[in-house]
Amino acid sequence: MQTRIALAPGADLPGFRAAVRGLVARGVKPREVLWETGASLFGAAPPQDGPAFSLPRAAAELIGLVICHRDPARHALLYEMIWRLRHGEPHLLEMRHDKLTHRLEMLAKAVRRDLHKMHAFVRFRRVEDAQGERFLAWFEPDHHILEATSGFFVNRFRSLVWSILTPEGTLHWDGTRLEIGPPGQRGDVPESDEVESGWLDYYQSIFNPARLNTAMMQKEMPRKYWRNLPEARLIPELVAQAPARVEEMIARAAAMSAKRDPQKAVAAMAAQTPTTLAALNQIIMASPPFVTGGTRAVLGEGAMEPAIAFIGEQPGDEEDAQGRCFVGPAGQLLDAMLARAGIDRAECYITNAVKHFKFEQRGKHRLHQSPSTGEIKHYRWWLLKELELVRPRLVVALGASAALAVGGQPVCVTQARGPAQLGDWPAFVTTHPSYLLRLPDEQARRAAEAAFLQDLRAVRRLAQTHA
Ligand code: URA
């Protein structure tokens, strides 16, 4: 004989519990029960209660979830689980491969997902009328989760007056009490409100194009929810803009990492393999300084494939201001000495080991600071690339920084002074013109100038032999 049990439609947890207690008390087997809800109640017995009994916690949790599922077989499946737990299978729920356990887990998973979606995708619209301020939302859950989800919204929006309307019923919170009312209509909730533009701005700002995965996004935010989500309107445009925004982010990240780790920045630059001096210069200009100070990159200038390329240390205050190398006091002295040595600056190429002015601000003054060995090495990739593209016949290192930059090894200028091989380059090592400017003693300066002039004359002769 079959026992027909009538439950209220939806997730009738109290009815199901009472019915189970009654059935267990009478020893009714699962296959003898016919579970019915809602419309088909005619002739079915209302639940007959019985004494309470306890169940493992996992089972109680599963019941709370599965009862919310739309599957009409949910009560029969749950009762079968309870029966088996009480008749020799207390570890049933640990047996994942058991057909019943597996099926119940699948149902619970679907309900959990539905709860999660409702928590995430309910969007309230503000309404103000004679009753005061209220917040209304429309949502269409897949399962009977209205009551199960109510605690979440009460906790979250306790101080507001709100209603969540669904096709199955309405949750209404008046600030102190929760009521579950009859089904609502989508049209009862306004399409938008003035809060929405703020929300859209927020959504736009948190949208991360680098993490865009449209398949994943649609899995997380299936299209059926889009109708009720104001931000969904933004998605097609944000998706279309994503590749360009990612490129921007990479460029910004490269600039940031250059500040933090110049070696990485140099490696990133090396990966770009510019094939013209103009392309290389663009990279240099777009890169942040590897030294403190430096407002702009000062690029090399002069003839391509020249007889001589002069390499200085770094731009100074005046060079930084004008954006050209060797135009300040040291540059003027160099020009004068070149003229005396019979070298036409316009026929040479002239550049620096370090492309930015390193300085310390002291009041109004910018005090020159020498670049460290590490800093010179960070700039070295640029210089070597520059020389490779300019192709001079002879490289003149003006001072120790330049010699280190070209050759990659520390050089003592007084010992190495004269013709040298610096790395791949036939070179000449001499002093830096600013060394001459710093000498306080007139006689010593004259002697240093004469030696420098002699070096430049030797450079001119050497360049001719490299023709
Ligand atoms: N000193 C240098 O080494 N380079 C310049 O451009 C100016 C001064």
Short mmCIF file of N, CA, C and O and ligand atoms in Angstrom, two decimals, residues 298 311-316 319 324-328 330-331 351-353 368 398 432-434, ligand 1:
data_model
loop_
_atom_site.label_atom_id
_atom_site.label_comp_id
_atom_site.label_asym_id
_atom_site.label_seq_id
_atom_site.Cartn_x
_atom_site.Cartn_y
_atom_site.Cartn_z
N VAL A 298 68.57 62.21 -22.97
CA VAL A 298 69.34 63.02 -23.92
C VAL A 298 69.98 62.04 -24.89
O VAL A 298 70.80 61.20 -24.51
N ILE A 311 82.24 59.16 -26.76
CA ILE A 311 81.29 58.72 -25.72
C ILE A 311 81.63 59.47 -24.43
O ILE A 311 82.75 59.37 -23.92
N GLY A 312 80.63 60.22 -23.90
CA GLY A 312 80.81 60.91 -22.63
C GLY A 312 80.24 60.07 -21.50
O GLY A 312 79.93 58.88 -21.67
N GLU A 313 80.08 60.71 -20.34
CA GLU A 313 79.57 59.96 -19.19
C GLU A 313 78.05 60.03 -19.12
O GLU A 313 77.34 59.04 -19.26
N GLN A 314 77.53 61.23 -18.91
CA GLN A 314 76.08 61.43 -18.80
C GLN A 314 75.80 62.91 -19.04
O GLN A 314 76.69 63.76 -18.86
N PRO A 315 74.58 63.27 -19.46
CA PRO A 315 74.28 64.68 -19.67
C PRO A 315 74.37 65.44 -18.35
O PRO A 315 74.13 64.87 -17.28
N GLY A 316 74.71 66.71 -18.43
CA GLY A 316 74.73 67.55 -17.24
C GLY A 316 73.48 68.42 -17.21
O GLY A 316 72.53 68.19 -17.98
N GLU A 319 72.72 70.12 -20.55
CA GLU A 319 72.31 69.14 -21.56
C GLU A 319 70.88 68.68 -21.29
O GLU A 319 70.08 68.50 -22.21
N ARG A 324 70.28 68.08 -25.50
CA ARG A 324 71.36 67.73 -26.44
C ARG A 324 72.64 67.47 -25.65
O ARG A 324 72.89 68.14 -24.63
N CYS A 325 73.46 66.52 -26.13
CA CYS A 325 74.66 66.22 -25.35
C CYS A 325 75.81 67.19 -25.66
O CYS A 325 75.87 67.76 -26.74
N PHE A 326 76.64 67.34 -24.67
CA PHE A 326 77.84 68.20 -24.75
C PHE A 326 77.54 69.61 -25.28
O PHE A 326 78.11 70.04 -26.29
N VAL A 327 76.62 70.29 -24.62
CA VAL A 327 76.35 71.70 -24.97
C VAL A 327 76.67 72.64 -23.80
O VAL A 327 76.67 73.86 -23.97
N GLY A 328 76.95 72.08 -22.61
CA GLY A 328 77.28 72.90 -21.44
C GLY A 328 78.77 73.22 -21.42
O GLY A 328 79.45 73.12 -22.45
N ALA A 330 81.46 71.65 -20.32
CA ALA A 330 82.38 70.59 -20.79
C ALA A 330 82.29 70.46 -22.30
O ALA A 330 83.30 70.24 -22.99
N GLY A 331 81.07 70.62 -22.83
CA GLY A 331 80.86 70.53 -24.27
C GLY A 331 81.57 71.65 -25.01
O GLY A 331 82.17 71.43 -26.08
N THR A 351 77.78 60.93 -28.07
CA THR A 351 76.70 60.42 -27.20
C THR A 351 77.25 60.20 -25.78
O THR A 351 78.41 60.49 -25.51
N ASN A 352 76.40 59.67 -24.90
CA ASN A 352 76.80 59.43 -23.52
C ASN A 352 76.54 57.98 -23.11
O ASN A 352 75.65 57.32 -23.67
N ALA A 353 77.29 57.53 -22.10
CA ALA A 353 77.08 56.18 -21.58
C ALA A 353 75.72 56.09 -20.89
O ALA A 353 74.96 55.15 -21.10
N HIS A 368 75.13 67.60 -9.76
CA HIS A 368 75.54 66.45 -10.55
C HIS A 368 76.00 65.31 -9.64
O HIS A 368 76.72 65.52 -8.68
N LEU A 398 85.57 59.05 -23.42
CA LEU A 398 85.98 60.23 -22.65
C LEU A 398 85.80 59.92 -21.16
O LEU A 398 84.72 60.10 -20.60
N HIS A 432 88.10 62.89 -19.49
CA HIS A 432 86.84 63.60 -19.77
C HIS A 432 87.12 65.10 -19.72
O HIS A 432 87.86 65.54 -18.83
N PRO A 433 86.55 65.91 -20.64
CA PRO A 433 86.85 67.35 -20.60
C PRO A 433 86.49 68.02 -19.28
O PRO A 433 87.14 68.99 -18.87
N SER A 434 85.47 67.50 -18.57
CA SER A 434 85.12 68.18 -17.31
C SER A 434 86.20 67.97 -16.24
O SER A 434 86.29 68.75 -15.29
N1 URA B 1 79.43 65.51 -19.70
C1 URA B 1 79.15 64.38 -20.40
O1 URA B 1 79.74 63.34 -20.16
N2 URA B 1 78.24 64.44 -21.33
C2 URA B 1 77.58 65.54 -21.64
O2 URA B 1 76.69 65.47 -22.51
C3 URA B 1 77.88 66.69 -20.92
C4 URA B 1 78.80 66.66 -19.95
#
